[in-house]
mmCIF file of C-alpha atoms in Angstrom:
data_model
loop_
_atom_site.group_PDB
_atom_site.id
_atom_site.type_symbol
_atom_site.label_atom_id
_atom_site.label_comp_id
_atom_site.label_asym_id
_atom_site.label_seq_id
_atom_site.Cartn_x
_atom_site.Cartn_y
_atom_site.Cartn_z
ATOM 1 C CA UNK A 145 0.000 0.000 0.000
ATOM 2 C CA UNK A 146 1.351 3.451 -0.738
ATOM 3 C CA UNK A 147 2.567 5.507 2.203
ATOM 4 C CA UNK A 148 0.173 8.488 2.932
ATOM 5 C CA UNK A 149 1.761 9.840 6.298
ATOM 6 C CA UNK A 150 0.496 13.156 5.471
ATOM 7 C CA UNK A 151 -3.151 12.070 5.829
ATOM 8 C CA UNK A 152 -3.569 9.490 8.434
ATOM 9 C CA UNK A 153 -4.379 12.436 10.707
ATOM 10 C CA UNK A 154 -7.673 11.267 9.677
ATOM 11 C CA UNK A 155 -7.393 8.143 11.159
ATOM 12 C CA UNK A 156 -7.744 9.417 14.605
ATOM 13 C CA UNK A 157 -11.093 8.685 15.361
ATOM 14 C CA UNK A 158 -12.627 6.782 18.207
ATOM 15 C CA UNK A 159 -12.126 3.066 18.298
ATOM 16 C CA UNK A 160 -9.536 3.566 15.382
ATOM 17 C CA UNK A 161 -7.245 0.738 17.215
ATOM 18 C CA UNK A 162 -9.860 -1.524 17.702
ATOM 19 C CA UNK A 163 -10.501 -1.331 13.879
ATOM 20 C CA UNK A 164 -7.246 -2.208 13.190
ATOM 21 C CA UNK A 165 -7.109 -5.123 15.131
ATOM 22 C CA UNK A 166 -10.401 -6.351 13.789
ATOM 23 C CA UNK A 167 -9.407 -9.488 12.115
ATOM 24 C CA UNK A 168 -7.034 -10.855 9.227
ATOM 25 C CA UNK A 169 -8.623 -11.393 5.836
ATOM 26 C CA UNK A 170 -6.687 -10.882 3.102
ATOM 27 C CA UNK A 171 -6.327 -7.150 1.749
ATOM 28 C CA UNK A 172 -8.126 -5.405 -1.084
ATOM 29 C CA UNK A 173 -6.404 -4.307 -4.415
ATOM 30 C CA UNK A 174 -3.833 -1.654 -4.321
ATOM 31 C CA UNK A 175 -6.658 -0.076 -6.667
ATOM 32 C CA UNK A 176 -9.415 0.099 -3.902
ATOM 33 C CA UNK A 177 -7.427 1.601 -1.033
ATOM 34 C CA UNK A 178 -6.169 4.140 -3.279
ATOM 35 C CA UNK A 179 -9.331 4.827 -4.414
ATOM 36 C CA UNK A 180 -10.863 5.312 -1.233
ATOM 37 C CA UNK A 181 -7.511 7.098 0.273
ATOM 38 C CA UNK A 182 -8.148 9.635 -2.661
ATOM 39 C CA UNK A 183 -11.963 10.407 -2.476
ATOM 40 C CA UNK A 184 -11.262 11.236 1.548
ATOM 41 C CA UNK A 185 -8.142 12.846 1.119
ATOM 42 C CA UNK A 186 -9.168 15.264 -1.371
ATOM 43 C CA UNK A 187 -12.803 16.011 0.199
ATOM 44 C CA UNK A 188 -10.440 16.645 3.536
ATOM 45 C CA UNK A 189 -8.089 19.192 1.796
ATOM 46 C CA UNK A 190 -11.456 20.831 -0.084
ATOM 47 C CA UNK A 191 -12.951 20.914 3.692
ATOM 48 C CA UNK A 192 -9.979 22.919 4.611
ATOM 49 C CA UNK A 193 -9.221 25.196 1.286
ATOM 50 C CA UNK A 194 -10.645 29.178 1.564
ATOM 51 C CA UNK A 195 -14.158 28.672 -0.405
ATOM 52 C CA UNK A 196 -15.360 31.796 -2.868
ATOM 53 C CA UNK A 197 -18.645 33.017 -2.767
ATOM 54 C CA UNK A 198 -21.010 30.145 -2.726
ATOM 55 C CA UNK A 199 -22.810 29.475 -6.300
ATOM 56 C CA UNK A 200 -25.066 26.785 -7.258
ATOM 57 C CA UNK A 201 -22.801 23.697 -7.502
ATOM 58 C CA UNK A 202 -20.749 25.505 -4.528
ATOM 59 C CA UNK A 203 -21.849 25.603 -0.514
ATOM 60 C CA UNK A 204 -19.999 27.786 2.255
ATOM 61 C CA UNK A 205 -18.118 25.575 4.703
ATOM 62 C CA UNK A 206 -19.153 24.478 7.703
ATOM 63 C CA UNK A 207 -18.711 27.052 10.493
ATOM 64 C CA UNK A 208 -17.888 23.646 13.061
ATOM 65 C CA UNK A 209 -14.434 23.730 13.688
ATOM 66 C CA UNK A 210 -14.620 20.180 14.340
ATOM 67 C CA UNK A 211 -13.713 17.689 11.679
ATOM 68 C CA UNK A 212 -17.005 16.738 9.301
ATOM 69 C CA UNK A 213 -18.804 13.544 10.308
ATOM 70 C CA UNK A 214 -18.974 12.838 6.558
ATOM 71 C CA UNK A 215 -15.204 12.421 6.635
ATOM 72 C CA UNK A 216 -15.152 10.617 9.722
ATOM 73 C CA UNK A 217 -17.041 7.641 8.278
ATOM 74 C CA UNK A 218 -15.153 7.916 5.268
ATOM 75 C CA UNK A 219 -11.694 7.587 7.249
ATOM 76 C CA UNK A 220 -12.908 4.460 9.630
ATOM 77 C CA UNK A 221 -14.057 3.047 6.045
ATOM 78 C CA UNK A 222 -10.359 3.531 4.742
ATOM 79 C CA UNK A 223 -8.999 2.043 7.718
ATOM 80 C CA UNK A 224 -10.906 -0.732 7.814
ATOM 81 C CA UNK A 225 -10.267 -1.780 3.861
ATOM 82 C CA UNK A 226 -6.893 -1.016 4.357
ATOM 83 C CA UNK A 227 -6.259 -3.321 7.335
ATOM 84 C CA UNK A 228 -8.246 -5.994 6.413
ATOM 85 C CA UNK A 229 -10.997 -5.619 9.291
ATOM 86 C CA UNK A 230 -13.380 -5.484 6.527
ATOM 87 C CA UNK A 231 -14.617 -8.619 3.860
ATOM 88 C CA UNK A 232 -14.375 -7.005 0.514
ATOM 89 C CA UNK A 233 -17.122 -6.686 -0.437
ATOM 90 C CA UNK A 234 -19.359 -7.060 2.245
ATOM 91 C CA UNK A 235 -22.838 -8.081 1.329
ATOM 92 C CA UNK A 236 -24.573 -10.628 -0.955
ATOM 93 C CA UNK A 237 -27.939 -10.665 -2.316
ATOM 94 C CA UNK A 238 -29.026 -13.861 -4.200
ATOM 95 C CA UNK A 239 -25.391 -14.726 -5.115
ATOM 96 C CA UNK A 240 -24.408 -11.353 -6.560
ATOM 97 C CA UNK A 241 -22.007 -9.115 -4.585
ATOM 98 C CA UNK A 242 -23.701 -5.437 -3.337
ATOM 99 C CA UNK A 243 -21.455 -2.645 -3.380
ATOM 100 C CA UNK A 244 -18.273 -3.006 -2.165
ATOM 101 C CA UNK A 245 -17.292 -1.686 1.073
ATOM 102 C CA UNK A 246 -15.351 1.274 -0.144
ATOM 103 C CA UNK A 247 -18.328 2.397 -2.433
ATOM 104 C CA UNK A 248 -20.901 1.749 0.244
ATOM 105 C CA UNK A 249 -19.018 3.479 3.210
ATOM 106 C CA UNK A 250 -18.330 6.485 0.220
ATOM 107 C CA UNK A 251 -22.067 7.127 -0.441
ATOM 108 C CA UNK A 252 -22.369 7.134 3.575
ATOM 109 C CA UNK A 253 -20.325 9.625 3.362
ATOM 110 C CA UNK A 254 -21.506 11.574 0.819
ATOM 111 C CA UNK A 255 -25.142 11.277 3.168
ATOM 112 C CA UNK A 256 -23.172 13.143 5.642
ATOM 113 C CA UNK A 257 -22.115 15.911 3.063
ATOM 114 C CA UNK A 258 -25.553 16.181 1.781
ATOM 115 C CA UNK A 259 -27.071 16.197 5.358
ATOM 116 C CA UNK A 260 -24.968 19.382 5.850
ATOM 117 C CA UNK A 261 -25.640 21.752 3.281
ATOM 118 C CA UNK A 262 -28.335 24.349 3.817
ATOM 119 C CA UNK A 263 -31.827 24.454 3.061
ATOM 120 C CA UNK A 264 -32.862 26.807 0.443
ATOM 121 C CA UNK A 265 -36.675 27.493 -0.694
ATOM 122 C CA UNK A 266 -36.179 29.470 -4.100
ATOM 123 C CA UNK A 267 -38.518 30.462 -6.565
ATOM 124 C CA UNK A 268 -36.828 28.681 -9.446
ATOM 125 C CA UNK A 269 -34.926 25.824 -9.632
ATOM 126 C CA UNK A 270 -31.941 26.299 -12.517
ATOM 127 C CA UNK A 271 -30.422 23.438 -14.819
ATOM 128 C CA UNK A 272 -27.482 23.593 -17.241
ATOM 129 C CA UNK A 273 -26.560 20.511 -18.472
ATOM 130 C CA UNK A 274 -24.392 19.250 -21.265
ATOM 131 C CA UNK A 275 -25.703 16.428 -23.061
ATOM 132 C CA UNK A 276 -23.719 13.996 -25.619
ATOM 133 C CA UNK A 277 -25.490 11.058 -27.027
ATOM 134 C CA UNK A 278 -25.706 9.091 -30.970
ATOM 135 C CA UNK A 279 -29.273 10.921 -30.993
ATOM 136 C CA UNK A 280 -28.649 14.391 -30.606
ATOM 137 C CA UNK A 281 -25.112 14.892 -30.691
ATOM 138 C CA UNK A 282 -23.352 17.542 -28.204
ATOM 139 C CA UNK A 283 -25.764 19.942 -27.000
ATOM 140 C CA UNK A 284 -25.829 22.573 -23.576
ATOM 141 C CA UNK A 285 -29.377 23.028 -22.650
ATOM 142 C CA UNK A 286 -30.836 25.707 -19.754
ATOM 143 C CA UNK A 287 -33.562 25.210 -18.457
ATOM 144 C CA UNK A 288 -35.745 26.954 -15.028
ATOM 145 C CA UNK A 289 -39.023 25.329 -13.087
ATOM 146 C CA UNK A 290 -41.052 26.633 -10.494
ATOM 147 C CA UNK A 291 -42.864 24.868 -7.609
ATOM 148 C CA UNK A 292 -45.563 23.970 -10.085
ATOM 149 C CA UNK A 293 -43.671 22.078 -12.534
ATOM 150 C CA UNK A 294 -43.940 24.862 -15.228
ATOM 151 C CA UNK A 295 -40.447 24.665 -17.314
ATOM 152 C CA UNK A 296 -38.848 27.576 -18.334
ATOM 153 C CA UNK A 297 -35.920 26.832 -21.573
ATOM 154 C CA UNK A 298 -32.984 29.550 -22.382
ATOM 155 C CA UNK A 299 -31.173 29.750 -25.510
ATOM 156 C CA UNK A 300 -27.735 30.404 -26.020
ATOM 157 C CA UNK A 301 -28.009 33.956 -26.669
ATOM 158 C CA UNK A 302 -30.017 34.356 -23.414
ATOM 159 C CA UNK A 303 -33.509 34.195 -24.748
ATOM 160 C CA UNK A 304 -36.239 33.003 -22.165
ATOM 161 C CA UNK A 305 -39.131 30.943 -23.442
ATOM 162 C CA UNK A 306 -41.954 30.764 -21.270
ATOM 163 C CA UNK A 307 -43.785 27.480 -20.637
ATOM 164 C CA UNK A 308 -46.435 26.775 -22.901
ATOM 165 C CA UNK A 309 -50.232 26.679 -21.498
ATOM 166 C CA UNK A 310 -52.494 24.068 -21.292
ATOM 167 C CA UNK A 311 -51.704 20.598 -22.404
ATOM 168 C CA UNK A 312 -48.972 21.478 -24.111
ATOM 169 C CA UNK A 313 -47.331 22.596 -21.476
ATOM 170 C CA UNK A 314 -44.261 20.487 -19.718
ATOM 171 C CA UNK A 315 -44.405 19.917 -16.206
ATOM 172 C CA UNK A 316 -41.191 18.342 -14.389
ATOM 173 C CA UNK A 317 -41.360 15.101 -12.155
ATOM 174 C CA UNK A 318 -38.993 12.346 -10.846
ATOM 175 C CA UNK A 319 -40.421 9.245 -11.164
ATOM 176 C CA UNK A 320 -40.162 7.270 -7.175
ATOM 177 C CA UNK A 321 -41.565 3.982 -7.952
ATOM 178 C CA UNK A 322 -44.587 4.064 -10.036
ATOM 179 C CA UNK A 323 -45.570 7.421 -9.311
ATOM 180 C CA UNK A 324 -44.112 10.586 -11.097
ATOM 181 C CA UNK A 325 -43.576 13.337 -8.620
ATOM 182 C CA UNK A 326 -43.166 17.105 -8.699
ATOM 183 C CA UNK A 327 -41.409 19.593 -6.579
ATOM 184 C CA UNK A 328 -43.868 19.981 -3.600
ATOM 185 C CA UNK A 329 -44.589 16.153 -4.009
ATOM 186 C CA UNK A 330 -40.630 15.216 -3.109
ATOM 187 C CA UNK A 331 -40.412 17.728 -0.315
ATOM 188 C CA UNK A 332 -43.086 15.623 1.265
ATOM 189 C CA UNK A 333 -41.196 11.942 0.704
ATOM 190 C CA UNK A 334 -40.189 10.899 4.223
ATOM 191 C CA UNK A 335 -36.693 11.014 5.056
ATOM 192 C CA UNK A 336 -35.565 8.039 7.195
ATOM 193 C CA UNK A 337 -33.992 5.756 4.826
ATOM 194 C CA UNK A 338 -35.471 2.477 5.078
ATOM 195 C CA UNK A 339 -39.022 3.733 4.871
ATOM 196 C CA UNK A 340 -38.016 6.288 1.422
ATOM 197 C CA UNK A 341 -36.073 2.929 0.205
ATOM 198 C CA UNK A 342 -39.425 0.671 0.099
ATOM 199 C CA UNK A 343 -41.383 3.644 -1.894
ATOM 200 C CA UNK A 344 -39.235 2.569 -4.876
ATOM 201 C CA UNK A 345 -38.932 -0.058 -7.164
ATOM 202 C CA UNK A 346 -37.987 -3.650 -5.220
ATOM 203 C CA UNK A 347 -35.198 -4.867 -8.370
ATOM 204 C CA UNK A 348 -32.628 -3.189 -6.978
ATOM 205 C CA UNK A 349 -31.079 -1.487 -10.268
ATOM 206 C CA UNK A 350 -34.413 0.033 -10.919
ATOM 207 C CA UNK A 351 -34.303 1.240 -7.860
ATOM 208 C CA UNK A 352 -30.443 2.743 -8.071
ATOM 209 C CA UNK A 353 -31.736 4.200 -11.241
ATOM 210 C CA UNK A 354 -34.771 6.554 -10.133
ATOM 211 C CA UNK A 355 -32.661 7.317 -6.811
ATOM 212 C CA UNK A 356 -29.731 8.788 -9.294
ATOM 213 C CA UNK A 357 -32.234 10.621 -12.069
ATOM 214 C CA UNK A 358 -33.446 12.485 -8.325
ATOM 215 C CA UNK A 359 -30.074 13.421 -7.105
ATOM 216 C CA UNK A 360 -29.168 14.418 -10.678
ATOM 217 C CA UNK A 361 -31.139 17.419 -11.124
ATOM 218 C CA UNK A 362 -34.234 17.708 -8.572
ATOM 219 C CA UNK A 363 -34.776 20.369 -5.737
ATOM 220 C CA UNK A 364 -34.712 17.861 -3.000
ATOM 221 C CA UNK A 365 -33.774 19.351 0.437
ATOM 222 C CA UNK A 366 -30.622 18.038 2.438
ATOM 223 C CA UNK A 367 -32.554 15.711 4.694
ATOM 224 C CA UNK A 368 -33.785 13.636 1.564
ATOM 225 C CA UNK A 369 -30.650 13.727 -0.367
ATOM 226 C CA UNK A 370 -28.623 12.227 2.625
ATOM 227 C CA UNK A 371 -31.765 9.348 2.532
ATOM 228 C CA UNK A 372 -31.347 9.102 -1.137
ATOM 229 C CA UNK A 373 -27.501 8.816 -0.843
ATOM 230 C CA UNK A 374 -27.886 5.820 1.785
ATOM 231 C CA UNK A 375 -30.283 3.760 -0.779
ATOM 232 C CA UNK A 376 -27.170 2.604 -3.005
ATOM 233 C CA UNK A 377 -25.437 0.846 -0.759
ATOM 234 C CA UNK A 378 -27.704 -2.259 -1.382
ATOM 235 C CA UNK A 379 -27.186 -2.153 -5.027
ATOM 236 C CA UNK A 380 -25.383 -5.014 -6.748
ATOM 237 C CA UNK A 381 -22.052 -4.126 -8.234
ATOM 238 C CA UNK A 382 -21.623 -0.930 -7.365
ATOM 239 C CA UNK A 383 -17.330 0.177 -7.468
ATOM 240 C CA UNK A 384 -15.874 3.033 -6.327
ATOM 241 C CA UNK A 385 -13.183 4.327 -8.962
ATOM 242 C CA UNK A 386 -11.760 6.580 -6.916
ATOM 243 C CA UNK A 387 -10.670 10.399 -7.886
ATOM 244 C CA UNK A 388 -11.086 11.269 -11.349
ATOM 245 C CA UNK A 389 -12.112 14.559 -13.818
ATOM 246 C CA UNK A 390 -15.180 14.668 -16.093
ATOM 247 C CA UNK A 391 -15.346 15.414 -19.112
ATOM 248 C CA UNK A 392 -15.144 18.959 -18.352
ATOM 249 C CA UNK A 393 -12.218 19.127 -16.364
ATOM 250 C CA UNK A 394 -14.490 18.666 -13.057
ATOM 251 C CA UNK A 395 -13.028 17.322 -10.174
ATOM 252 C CA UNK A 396 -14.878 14.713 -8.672
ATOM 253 C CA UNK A 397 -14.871 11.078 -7.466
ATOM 254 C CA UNK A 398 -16.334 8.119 -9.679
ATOM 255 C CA UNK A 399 -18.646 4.488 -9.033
ATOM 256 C CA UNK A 400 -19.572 2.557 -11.386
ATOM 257 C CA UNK A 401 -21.951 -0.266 -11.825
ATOM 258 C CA UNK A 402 -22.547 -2.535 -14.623
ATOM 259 C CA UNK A 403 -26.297 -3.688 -15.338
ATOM 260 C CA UNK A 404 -28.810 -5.185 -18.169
ATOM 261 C CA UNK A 405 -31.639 -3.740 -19.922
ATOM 262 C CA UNK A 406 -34.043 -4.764 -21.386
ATOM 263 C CA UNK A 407 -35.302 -3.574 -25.459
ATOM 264 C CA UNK A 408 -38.191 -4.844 -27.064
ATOM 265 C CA UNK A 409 -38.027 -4.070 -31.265
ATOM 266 C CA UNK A 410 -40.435 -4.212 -33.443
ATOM 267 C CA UNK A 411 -44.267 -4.520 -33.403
ATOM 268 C CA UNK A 412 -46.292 -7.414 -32.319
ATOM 269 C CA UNK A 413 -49.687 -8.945 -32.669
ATOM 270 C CA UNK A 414 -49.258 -10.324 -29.539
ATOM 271 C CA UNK A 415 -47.524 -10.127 -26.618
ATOM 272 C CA UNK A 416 -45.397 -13.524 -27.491
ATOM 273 C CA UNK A 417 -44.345 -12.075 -30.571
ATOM 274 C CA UNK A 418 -42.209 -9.522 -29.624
ATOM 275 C CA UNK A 419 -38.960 -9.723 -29.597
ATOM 276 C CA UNK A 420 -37.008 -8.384 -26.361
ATOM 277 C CA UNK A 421 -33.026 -7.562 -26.951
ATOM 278 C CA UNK A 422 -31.164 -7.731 -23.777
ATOM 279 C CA UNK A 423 -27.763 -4.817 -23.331
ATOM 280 C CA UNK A 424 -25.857 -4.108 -20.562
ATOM 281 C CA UNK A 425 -24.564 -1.600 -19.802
ATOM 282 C CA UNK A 426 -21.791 0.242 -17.563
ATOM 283 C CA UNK A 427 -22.420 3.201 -16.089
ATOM 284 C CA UNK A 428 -20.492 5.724 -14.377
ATOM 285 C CA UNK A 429 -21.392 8.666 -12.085
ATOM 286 C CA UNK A 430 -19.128 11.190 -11.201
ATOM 287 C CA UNK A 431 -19.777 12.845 -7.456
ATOM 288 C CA UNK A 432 -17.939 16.165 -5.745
ATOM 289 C CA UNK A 433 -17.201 14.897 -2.482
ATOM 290 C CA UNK A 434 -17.509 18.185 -0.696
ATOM 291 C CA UNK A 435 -20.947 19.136 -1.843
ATOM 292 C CA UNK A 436 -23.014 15.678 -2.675
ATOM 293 C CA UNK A 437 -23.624 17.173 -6.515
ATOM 294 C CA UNK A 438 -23.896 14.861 -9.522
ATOM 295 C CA UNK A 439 -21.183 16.292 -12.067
ATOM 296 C CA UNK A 440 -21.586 13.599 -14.495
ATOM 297 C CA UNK A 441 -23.407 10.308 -15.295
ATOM 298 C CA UNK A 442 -22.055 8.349 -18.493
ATOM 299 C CA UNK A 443 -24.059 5.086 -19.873
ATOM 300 C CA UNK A 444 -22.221 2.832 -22.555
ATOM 301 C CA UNK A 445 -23.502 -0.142 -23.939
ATOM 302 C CA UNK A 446 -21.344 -3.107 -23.618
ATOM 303 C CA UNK A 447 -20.624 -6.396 -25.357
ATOM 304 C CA UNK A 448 -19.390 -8.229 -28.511
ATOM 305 C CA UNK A 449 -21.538 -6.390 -31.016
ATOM 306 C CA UNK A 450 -22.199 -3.109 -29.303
ATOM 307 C CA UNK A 451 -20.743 0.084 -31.064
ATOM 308 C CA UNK A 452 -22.783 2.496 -29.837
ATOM 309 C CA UNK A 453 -21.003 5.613 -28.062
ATOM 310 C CA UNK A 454 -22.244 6.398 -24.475
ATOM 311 C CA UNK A 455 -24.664 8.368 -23.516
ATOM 312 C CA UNK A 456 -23.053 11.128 -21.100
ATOM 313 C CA UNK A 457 -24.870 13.847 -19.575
ATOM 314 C CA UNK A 458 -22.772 16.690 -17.229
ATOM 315 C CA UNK A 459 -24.408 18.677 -14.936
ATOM 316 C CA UNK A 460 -22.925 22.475 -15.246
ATOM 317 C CA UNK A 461 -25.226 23.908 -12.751
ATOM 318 C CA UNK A 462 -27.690 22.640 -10.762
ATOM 319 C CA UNK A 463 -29.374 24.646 -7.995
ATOM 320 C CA UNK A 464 -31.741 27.634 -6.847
ATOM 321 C CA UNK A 465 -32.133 30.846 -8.731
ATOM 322 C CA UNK A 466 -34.575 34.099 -7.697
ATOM 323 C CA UNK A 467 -35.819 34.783 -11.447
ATOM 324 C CA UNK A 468 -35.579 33.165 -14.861
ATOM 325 C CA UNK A 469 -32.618 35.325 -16.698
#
């Protein structure tokens, strides 16, 4: 294992022999401790590091002189991968492994993080977002909502488009099992993990799924977002990456999971006619570790006879605005 003397100040937390004396199983991959080494590491040193003025994918640091809890967790998580006190990974459902014990202790984390930014109750909720996929090619699109789901789109020169009335008219959900909900609808999910988990889909990718197209670009306070962020650790397959840059040059740490979907082409008659094409994919999202934001989620189609270029989507700006400009 690398040496990392300058950081293992952030292994004194209570209990942090006891850890280390846990047991002997054999050690993870160089890969895994370094990943996990850098997603604490660098959230410690952003923790410390004179913020500017807080903007939308930015929050002012916590006034606690204390160390963050967030990065407490994520330290006794190191520890523990790194000295063997922990299997790796550490769950099973049905056979298949569940995250890994570096990803799972990195979205507890990252529940901590969320659970400490402020609340905010704007008028507007503002998305920029890149998008790159075989469909539509590269493409930035801006777009505003308000409480009622009314969507606002900006051009590139700055002109506003107001929603259109009537049926016409877009309103914005996130879908949270079979239901599609809107702004005032999430502020009123409840918050304790275990009861927001069973409100989703039971296959636990679906579930992973709707959790991440919520933390991606919805309104949702920092109560639910720490429950969201708590969900994924009973996902199948999930690996942390470690420290990496999107596609932008954004700083942020990765996981990444690899699932199957499910197609069906053609028309049928009947329902045993159709014909149902299986993919799977891998898909990557890339996290900042010292605010909880999405950066960027990538989805590429994998296997023998699979060209197709990912679909990658990078959030520029998520967060609350006063008007529509």
């Amino acid at each position: 294992m690398t040496n990392r003397t300058d950081d293992h100040d952030l292994l004194d937390f209570p209990d942090a022999a006891e850890l280390k004396a846990a047991g002997d199983v054999a050690p993870p991959s160089t890969g895994a401790v370094d990943g996990a080494w850098a997603a604490v590491a660098r959230a410690a040193r952003e923790k410390q590091r004179a913020r500017p003025a807080p903007t939308p994918l930015t929050r002012p640091a916590s006034r606690r002189v204390r160390r963050p809890r967030g990065l407490l967790v994520a330290a006794a998580a190191v520890a523990a991968i790194a000295t063997g006190a922990v299997a790796y990974p550490v769950l099973d459902m049905g056979g298949e492994p569940a995250a890994t014990a570096s990803a799972s202790q990195f979205f507890e984390g990252m529940a901590e993080v969320a659970q400490d930014a402020p609340a905010t109750t704007p008028a507007y909720w503002k998305v920029r977002v890149e998008t790159d996929n075989q469909d539509d090619g590269r493409r930035t699109d801006t777009s505003y909502f308000d409480r009622e789901g009314r969507v606002w789109t900006v051009d590139a020169d700055g002109t506003a488009h107001e929603p259109p009335a009537g049926e016409a008219g877009k309103v914005k959900k996130w879908p949270v099992g079979k239901r599609w909900l809107t702004w005032p609808q999430l502020e009123k999910l409840p918050t304790d993990e275990k009861t927001l988990a069973a409100l989703f889909p039971k296959n636990p990718n679906s579930r992973f799924d709707q959790v991440t197209i919520i933390l991606e670009d919805s309104p949702a306070g920092p109560d639910l977002r720490a429950a969201l962020f708590r969900i994924p650790a009973d996902t199948p397959g999930i690996k942390l990456v470690g420290d990496v840059r999107d596609s932008r040059g954004q700083a942020g740490v990765a996981v990444e999971i690899t699932q199957e979907s499910w197609v069906r082409l053609g028309e049928a008659e009947t329902p045993d006619e159709g014909k149902d094409l299986t993919l799977r994919t891998k898909d990557r999202y890339v996290i900042a570790p010292d605010t909880g934001l999405l950066l960027e989620t990538t989805h590429r189609a994998i296997g023998k006879n699979t060209n197709t270029p990912a679909d990658r989507y990078t959030w520029l700006e998520v967060g609350p605005a006063d008007r529509v400009e």
